[in-house]
Every structure is written in structure tokens, then in C-alpha cells.
GROMACS .gro file of C-alpha atoms in nm:
model
  317
    1ALA     CA    1   0.228  -1.775   2.557
    2LYS     CA    2   0.438  -1.506   2.385
    3ARG     CA    3   0.654  -1.410   2.683
    4GLY     CA    4   0.988  -1.511   2.527
    5LEU     CA    5   0.907  -1.331   2.204
    6ILE     CA    6   0.795  -1.015   2.388
    7GLU     CA    7   1.113  -1.008   2.598
    8GLN     CA    8   1.325  -1.055   2.286
    9ALA     CA    9   1.140  -0.774   2.104
   10LEU     CA   10   1.177  -0.538   2.403
   11ARG     CA   11   1.550  -0.609   2.432
   12ALA     CA   12   1.595  -0.547   2.058
   13GLU     CA   13   1.398  -0.217   2.080
   14GLU     CA   14   1.599  -0.104   2.382
   15ALA     CA   15   1.930  -0.184   2.212
   16ALA     CA   16   1.822  -0.008   1.892
   17PHE     CA   17   1.710   0.303   2.082
   18ALA     CA   18   2.034   0.312   2.284
   19SER     CA   19   2.231   0.297   1.958
   20THR     CA   20   2.015   0.574   1.806
   21LEU     CA   21   2.061   0.787   2.115
   22ASP     CA   22   2.440   0.743   2.114
   23ALA     CA   23   2.457   0.857   1.751
   24GLY     CA   24   2.220   1.147   1.829
   25MET     CA   25   2.435   1.262   2.123
   26LEU     CA   26   2.740   1.282   1.897
   27ARG     CA   27   2.534   1.496   1.655
   28LEU     CA   28   2.412   1.714   1.941
   29ASP     CA   29   2.765   1.774   2.070
   30ALA     CA   30   2.881   1.869   1.719
   31MET     CA   31   2.585   2.110   1.675
   32LEU     CA   32   2.648   2.276   2.011
   33ALA     CA   33   3.019   2.313   1.930
   34GLU     CA   34   2.935   2.475   1.594
   35ASN     CA   35   2.672   2.714   1.735
   36GLY     CA   36   2.832   2.833   2.057
   37ASN     CA   37   2.633   2.603   2.291
   38ALA     CA   38   2.303   2.715   2.131
   39LEU     CA   39   2.043   2.488   1.969
   40GLY     CA   40   1.773   2.617   1.734
   41GLY     CA   41   1.445   2.473   1.607
   42ASP     CA   42   1.601   2.351   1.281
   43GLN     CA   43   1.857   2.146   1.475
   44LEU     CA   44   1.587   2.006   1.708
   45PHE     CA   45   1.386   1.900   1.404
   46LEU     CA   46   1.690   1.741   1.236
   47LEU     CA   47   1.779   1.546   1.551
   48HIS     CA   48   1.423   1.413   1.574
   49ASP     CA   49   1.328   1.364   1.208
   50THR     CA   50   1.659   1.232   1.075
   51PHE     CA   51   1.836   1.084   1.378
   52GLY     CA   52   1.539   0.965   1.587
   53CYS     CA   53   1.609   1.162   1.908
   54PRO     CA   54   1.288   1.290   2.075
   55PRO     CA   55   1.296   1.668   2.142
   56ASP     CA   56   1.188   1.635   2.507
   57LEU     CA   57   1.491   1.413   2.569
   58ILE     CA   58   1.722   1.663   2.396
   59ILE     CA   59   1.581   1.947   2.610
   60ASP     CA   60   1.635   1.741   2.927
   61ILE     CA   61   1.998   1.687   2.827
   62LEU     CA   62   2.041   2.060   2.758
   63ARG     CA   63   1.899   2.145   3.103
   64GLU     CA   64   2.135   1.896   3.268
   65ARG     CA   65   2.416   2.098   3.108
   66ALA     CA   66   2.258   2.427   3.226
   67LEU     CA   67   2.166   2.516   2.864
   68GLU     CA   68   1.832   2.609   2.702
   69PRO     CA   69   1.711   2.597   2.340
   70VAL     CA   70   1.731   2.939   2.170
   71GLN     CA   71   1.425   3.166   2.190
   72GLY     CA   72   1.145   3.041   1.962
   73ALA     CA   73   1.321   2.708   1.893
   74LEU     CA   74   1.021   2.499   2.002
   75ASP     CA   75   0.782   2.704   1.787
   76ARG     CA   76   1.012   2.660   1.488
   77TYR     CA   77   1.040   2.285   1.559
   78GLU     CA   78   0.657   2.251   1.573
   79ALA     CA   79   0.618   2.443   1.245
   80LEU     CA   80   0.867   2.211   1.070
   81MET     CA   81   0.693   1.903   1.215
   82GLU     CA   82   0.358   2.026   1.084
   83GLN     CA   83   0.510   2.074   0.736
   84GLN     CA   84   0.641   1.716   0.755
   85ARG     CA   85   0.295   1.585   0.855
   86GLU     CA   86   0.138   1.772   0.563
   87ARG     CA   87   0.389   1.616   0.322
   88ALA     CA   88   0.315   1.270   0.466
   89ARG     CA   89  -0.062   1.326   0.432
   90GLY     CA   90  -0.018   1.442   0.074
   91ALA     CA   91   0.199   1.141  -0.016
   92SER     CA   92  -0.027   0.878   0.138
   93LYS     CA   93  -0.274   0.718  -0.101
   94PHE     CA   94  -0.505   0.452   0.034
   95ALA     CA   95  -0.705   0.237  -0.205
   96GLY     CA   96  -1.065   0.348  -0.220
   97SER     CA   97  -0.995   0.679  -0.049
   98ALA     CA   98  -1.045   0.888  -0.363
   99GLY     CA   99  -1.397   1.025  -0.328
  100LEU     CA  100  -1.654   1.125  -0.590
  101PRO     CA  101  -1.900   1.413  -0.547
  102ALA     CA  102  -2.189   1.299  -0.323
  103GLU     CA  103  -2.459   1.373  -0.585
  104LEU     CA  104  -2.274   1.158  -0.841
  105VAL     CA  105  -2.236   0.865  -0.594
  106ALA     CA  106  -2.610   0.880  -0.518
  107SER     CA  107  -2.697   0.851  -0.888
  108LEU     CA  108  -2.479   0.543  -0.960
  109HIS     CA  109  -2.466   0.182  -0.851
  110ALA     CA  110  -2.146  -0.005  -0.761
  111THR     CA  111  -1.931  -0.133  -1.049
  112GLU     CA  112  -1.976  -0.506  -1.107
  113PHE     CA  113  -1.631  -0.668  -1.126
  114LYS     CA  114  -1.603  -0.959  -1.373
  115GLY     CA  115  -1.224  -0.976  -1.394
  116TYR     CA  116  -1.176  -1.308  -1.214
  117GLU     CA  117  -1.378  -1.490  -1.483
  118ARG     CA  118  -1.264  -1.304  -1.795
  119LEU     CA  119  -1.027  -1.037  -1.925
  120GLU     CA  120  -1.245  -0.921  -2.215
  121LEU     CA  121  -1.603  -0.800  -2.180
  122ASP     CA  122  -1.836  -0.644  -2.438
  123GLY     CA  123  -2.130  -0.409  -2.386
  124CYS     CA  124  -1.988  -0.225  -2.081
  125LYS     CA  125  -2.204   0.084  -2.027
  126VAL     CA  126  -2.034   0.414  -1.934
  127MET     CA  127  -2.204   0.531  -1.613
  128ALA     CA  128  -1.993   0.844  -1.557
  129LEU     CA  129  -1.691   1.037  -1.685
  130LEU     CA  130  -1.449   1.257  -1.492
  131LYS     CA  131  -1.212   1.524  -1.617
  132ASP     CA  132  -0.980   1.700  -1.369
  133GLY     CA  133  -1.179   1.529  -1.092
  134GLN     CA  134  -1.513   1.677  -1.203
  135PRO     CA  135  -1.806   1.496  -1.374
  136VAL     CA  136  -1.842   1.563  -1.750
  137THR     CA  137  -2.076   1.424  -2.014
  138GLN     CA  138  -1.805   1.346  -2.271
  139LEU     CA  139  -1.430   1.312  -2.322
  140LEU     CA  140  -1.281   1.416  -2.656
  141ALA     CA  141  -0.979   1.277  -2.846
  142GLY     CA  142  -0.656   1.380  -2.672
  143GLU     CA  143  -0.824   1.442  -2.336
  144GLN     CA  144  -0.728   1.262  -2.016
  145GLY     CA  145  -0.990   1.148  -1.770
  146VAL     CA  146  -1.159   0.868  -1.581
  147VAL     CA  147  -1.424   0.631  -1.718
  148ILE     CA  148  -1.659   0.458  -1.471
  149LEU     CA  149  -1.831   0.150  -1.616
  150GLU     CA  150  -2.137  -0.045  -1.499
  151ARG     CA  151  -1.934  -0.367  -1.515
  152THR     CA  152  -1.570  -0.430  -1.593
  153PRO     CA  153  -1.297  -0.696  -1.614
  154PHE     CA  154  -1.037  -0.439  -1.496
  155TYR     CA  155  -0.900  -0.504  -1.144
  156ALA     CA  156  -0.889  -0.186  -0.935
  157GLU     CA  157  -0.588  -0.140  -0.706
  158SER     CA  158  -0.655  -0.300  -0.367
  159GLY     CA  159  -0.496  -0.544  -0.123
  160GLY     CA  160  -0.156  -0.423  -0.239
  161GLN     CA  161  -0.215  -0.535  -0.599
  162ALA     CA  162  -0.173  -0.268  -0.869
  163GLY     CA  163  -0.466  -0.185  -1.096
  164ASP     CA  164  -0.500  -0.323  -1.450
  165GLY     CA  165  -0.416  -0.148  -1.777
  166GLY     CA  166  -0.557  -0.208  -2.124
  167VAL     CA  167  -0.811  -0.046  -2.359
  168LEU     CA  168  -1.179   0.046  -2.384
  169CYS     CA  169  -1.291   0.044  -2.746
  170SER     CA  170  -1.581   0.010  -2.990
  171ALA     CA  171  -1.643  -0.097  -3.350
  172SER     CA  172  -1.716   0.268  -3.439
  173GLY     CA  173  -1.353   0.367  -3.366
  174GLN     CA  174  -1.366   0.483  -3.005
  175LEU     CA  175  -1.041   0.405  -2.822
  176PHE     CA  176  -0.958   0.487  -2.460
  177GLU     CA  177  -0.617   0.370  -2.334
  178VAL     CA  178  -0.634   0.265  -1.966
  179ALA     CA  179  -0.307   0.334  -1.780
  180ASP     CA  180  -0.438   0.240  -1.434
  181THR     CA  181  -0.755   0.134  -1.252
  182GLN     CA  182  -0.840   0.272  -0.906
  183LYS     CA  183  -1.130   0.230  -0.667
  184LEU     CA  184  -1.331   0.550  -0.627
  185SER     CA  185  -1.549   0.601  -0.319
  186ALA     CA  186  -1.463   0.235  -0.241
  187ILE     CA  187  -1.726   0.085  -0.478
  188PHE     CA  188  -1.657   0.222  -0.829
  189HIS     CA  189  -1.380   0.113  -1.067
  190GLY     CA  190  -1.223   0.423  -1.220
  191HIS     CA  191  -1.043   0.353  -1.549
  192ILE     CA  192  -0.775   0.624  -1.568
  193GLY     CA  193  -0.625   0.713  -1.905
  194SER     CA  194  -0.676   0.912  -2.224
  195VAL     CA  195  -0.893   0.910  -2.536
  196LYS     CA  196  -0.683   0.812  -2.839
  197THR     CA  197  -0.951   0.823  -3.110
  198GLY     CA  198  -1.316   0.933  -3.127
  199SER     CA  199  -1.500   1.067  -2.824
  200ILE     CA  200  -1.664   0.892  -2.529
  201LYS     CA  201  -2.000   0.996  -2.383
  202THR     CA  202  -2.196   0.878  -2.080
  203GLY     CA  203  -2.434   0.599  -2.187
  204ASP     CA  204  -2.193   0.464  -2.454
  205LYS     CA  205  -2.132   0.089  -2.457
  206LEU     CA  206  -1.769  -0.014  -2.489
  207SER     CA  207  -1.566  -0.333  -2.511
  208ALA     CA  208  -1.319  -0.363  -2.223
  209ARG     CA  209  -0.988  -0.539  -2.294
  210VAL     CA  210  -0.745  -0.597  -2.008
  211ASP     CA  211  -0.370  -0.615  -2.089
  212ALA     CA  212  -0.346  -0.992  -2.026
  213ALA     CA  213   0.036  -1.008  -2.007
  214ARG     CA  214   0.047  -0.729  -1.746
  215ARG     CA  215  -0.229  -0.894  -1.539
  216GLN     CA  216  -0.058  -1.235  -1.558
  217ALA     CA  217   0.277  -1.090  -1.446
  218THR     CA  218   0.099  -0.912  -1.157
  219VAL     CA  219  -0.087  -1.230  -1.055
  220ILE     CA  220   0.242  -1.427  -1.051
  221ASN     CA  221   0.405  -1.164  -0.828
  222HIS     CA  222   0.097  -1.165  -0.601
  223SER     CA  223   0.125  -1.545  -0.564
  224ALA     CA  224   0.497  -1.502  -0.485
  225THR     CA  225   0.404  -1.256  -0.208
  226HIS     CA  226   0.188  -1.520  -0.036
  227LEU     CA  227   0.457  -1.788  -0.075
  228LEU     CA  228   0.709  -1.543   0.076
  229HIS     CA  229   0.476  -1.473   0.371
  230ALA     CA  230   0.446  -1.847   0.443
  231ALA     CA  231   0.825  -1.896   0.417
  232LEU     CA  232   0.893  -1.600   0.650
  233ARG     CA  233   0.660  -1.749   0.912
  234ALA     CA  234   0.825  -2.091   0.876
  235VAL     CA  235   1.182  -1.958   0.909
  236LEU     CA  236   1.145  -1.655   1.141
  237GLY     CA  237   0.844  -1.761   1.347
  238GLU     CA  238   0.464  -1.749   1.356
  239HIS     CA  239   0.471  -1.390   1.490
  240VAL     CA  240   0.565  -1.262   1.142
  241SER     CA  241   0.270  -1.078   0.991
  242GLN     CA  242   0.221  -0.880   0.671
  243LYS     CA  243   0.213  -0.505   0.737
  244GLY     CA  244   0.183  -0.389   0.379
  245SER     CA  245   0.273  -0.485   0.025
  246LEU     CA  246   0.294  -0.361  -0.331
  247VAL     CA  247   0.235  -0.603  -0.617
  248SER     CA  248   0.281  -0.483  -0.974
  249ALA     CA  249   0.374  -0.647  -1.306
  250GLU     CA  250   0.741  -0.559  -1.248
  251ARG     CA  251   0.797  -0.659  -0.885
  252THR     CA  252   0.662  -0.739  -0.541
  253ARG     CA  253   0.751  -0.557  -0.220
  254PHE     CA  254   0.657  -0.708   0.115
  255ASP     CA  255   0.658  -0.531   0.454
  256PHE     CA  256   0.647  -0.745   0.768
  257SER     CA  257   0.694  -0.726   1.144
  258HIS     CA  258   1.006  -0.877   1.301
  259PHE     CA  259   1.219  -0.763   1.594
  260GLN     CA  260   1.563  -0.794   1.434
  261PRO     CA  261   1.730  -0.794   1.090
  262VAL     CA  262   1.698  -1.110   0.882
  263SER     CA  263   2.035  -1.288   0.873
  264ALA     CA  264   2.204  -1.399   0.549
  265GLU     CA  265   2.144  -1.765   0.642
  266GLN     CA  266   1.773  -1.703   0.711
  267LEU     CA  267   1.739  -1.513   0.384
  268GLN     CA  268   1.896  -1.804   0.197
  269ALA     CA  269   1.655  -2.049   0.362
  270ILE     CA  270   1.354  -1.827   0.279
  271GLU     CA  271   1.461  -1.792  -0.086
  272ALA     CA  272   1.517  -2.169  -0.116
  273MET     CA  273   1.169  -2.245   0.026
  274VAL     CA  274   0.991  -2.000  -0.206
  275ASN     CA  275   1.187  -2.113  -0.513
  276ALA     CA  276   1.112  -2.479  -0.432
  277GLU     CA  277   0.736  -2.403  -0.419
  278ILE     CA  278   0.755  -2.209  -0.747
  279ARG     CA  279   0.932  -2.502  -0.917
  280LYS     CA  280   0.660  -2.743  -0.800
  281ASN     CA  281   0.420  -2.529  -1.006
  282ASP     CA  282   0.117  -2.651  -0.808
  283GLU     CA  283  -0.219  -2.537  -0.939
  284ALA     CA  284  -0.376  -2.254  -0.741
  285GLU     CA  285  -0.718  -2.356  -0.612
  286VAL     CA  286  -0.985  -2.088  -0.571
  287HIS     CA  287  -1.265  -2.141  -0.317
  288HIS     CA  288  -1.559  -1.917  -0.221
  289MET     CA  289  -1.688  -1.961   0.134
  290ASN     CA  290  -1.809  -1.767   0.434
  291MET     CA  291  -1.561  -1.610   0.674
  292GLN     CA  292  -1.577  -1.878   0.947
  293GLU     CA  293  -1.544  -2.160   0.692
  294ALA     CA  294  -1.237  -1.985   0.548
  295LEU     CA  295  -1.073  -1.957   0.892
  296ASP     CA  296  -1.155  -2.324   0.967
  297PHE     CA  297  -1.011  -2.414   0.623
  298GLY     CA  298  -0.680  -2.258   0.737
  299ALA     CA  299  -0.697  -1.928   0.549
  300MET     CA  300  -0.502  -1.640   0.700
  301ALA     CA  301  -0.703  -1.321   0.753
  302LEU     CA  302  -0.483  -1.012   0.763
  303PHE     CA  303  -0.558  -0.764   1.039
  304GLY     CA  304  -0.672  -0.431   0.896
  305GLU     CA  305  -0.805  -0.574   0.567
  306LYS     CA  306  -1.179  -0.543   0.503
  307TYR     CA  307  -1.360  -0.868   0.426
  308GLY     CA  308  -1.722  -0.934   0.330
  309GLU     CA  309  -1.920  -1.228   0.471
  310ARG     CA  310  -1.833  -1.430   0.157
  311VAL     CA  311  -1.459  -1.444   0.086
  312ARG     CA  312  -1.240  -1.566  -0.199
  313VAL     CA  313  -0.979  -1.810  -0.066
  314LEU     CA  314  -0.667  -1.913  -0.255
  315LYS     CA  315  -0.483  -2.239  -0.181
  316MET     CA  316  -0.136  -2.310  -0.320
  317GLY     CA  317   0.056  -2.633  -0.257
   0.00000   0.00000   0.00000
């Protein structure tokens, strides 16, 4: 069924790799000319990491020319690759990956999220506090930390949508400014920020107030992401699938699979479709149903996302 698409994708990949290789060969010739027909590990790494030329291919080309990499070049290349992998691991941050100490997880129950119904919630009990990643019994004025509540209206970053900001406060003068909300050990909402006034102890009951303007701006950008996805599929083809996204109050970024660059004409058509839907200003309908009902309803399940048996389905237009 997808034969034509597969052939097109393969041709595009082959052409792109041939172009990469041509550019890499010019770099290789320049490096060899500079270094007296010798190639070291740093150059091998640069050719691979920056210019996309696999080292085994480079070595084959050197052998065809009766040349060899300098002594220890492959070891140096491997060391640089390992450093690059470490940097990539350090930079990657997956929602819910931040873990809490096992004994703390065992003593708590999952945070109850109330943020779809309301943005303000009173009587939210503090289940745990973290400072520098370690459990503490209280946070003092001026200290930064994480507050974990029994229930909260704060959305924790997931599905590409950024976490909420706002405040946790009380009538007695406690004030904790929430800069971000993250999922911890996949089931707890961690309110990250700093104590502005008073002190906060485990067991305290606080009022949670989400920054409504920031949430609304984020929600609008999240809706735009879904409209964009639909327009991409309509203009470029049904093979287009979301591969990642970032939705914050300021902007939306959308990553998708396609086998060639989007042309100026296609981009114009996509923009026109999305803007037309935005101008219609149709009400977004929210439905709760089981997974099979959602698929029958026409909902699009994204590969790689985790869904429960009951899902929240959004319909626009």
C-alpha cells in the first residue's frame, strides 16, 4: 500500500547521503593535503559528527588510496564519540524520568491532578519537600526546592506541554513561587520554585494558584500544534506523523517525519489552513472514553505516547 511512498523516501535518502558524501570527500581531501596524507582521530570524529561521513567508509577510501589512519586514530575517535554520547545523555530530559528515593516513593500516593477542572485549589496538603534533590521536612524563606502536593491544579510537563507556574500560599503568610512543574517518578507533580515568605513544612495545607494567563497561552499553542498536525497531513500526506513537540506559553515547536523539505507553496497552504481554522474559533469539545472508543471516534493515537484505558479526547472543528 505504501510502495510509492517508500520508493520516494529511499530515493530522497540516497540523494541526501550522496550529497553528504560529496561534501565529506572534499573535506577529507583538504585534511589530507594539510596533514601530509595523514588522518587522525580528531579528523575522523569531525568528518562523522559534523559532516555525516561514517568512519568505516572513510577508512575504506584511505585504503583504496594505500593510506592508513595514524596510529591510535580509532581509539581517539572512539573516546571523542563516547564524550559526545555522555553530553547527549546529560542533555536529554524525558518527562517523568526524574526519580525520587525509593523509600520516599513507597511512603506517598500519586498526586491527584485537578487542573482540567480548576486553576485554583485550597487545602492542598504538602506530602513531601525536596532540597537539592534530597527529602527535607521544611523549606525556609529564600530557599529553593520542590513541593509535592497530595492534589494540585498545576499541570506537570508531559506530552510536549510545558509545566505550569504560579504560587502556593496560605492566609498565615506562606508564599512559594512556582517557576515550573515536573513529573517525578512518573506519578508525582513536583512544584519547582522558591520560598518567598514564611516557611513550608510537610503536612502544611496550602492554596494552589496557577498563573492563568500562562496556562491559557500554553493551551492555545497546544491547540495550534494539533491544527498544524492535521494541516501537514492534509497537504503533505497521511504518512506525516508527530515525532516530538514543545508547547510553552511563548511558542510551539513541532517535529514531524517527511522525506523531503517542505516547499514554499506547501508552507503557504499549511499556514492558510491553520489560520482559517483559528479564525473559525470553533469550541474545543472534551470527551472521556475508553481507548477503542477513542480510535473509533477518529482520535489519533501517537506512537510512543503512554495511554491509560480511559483517555481524554479533544475535538476541534
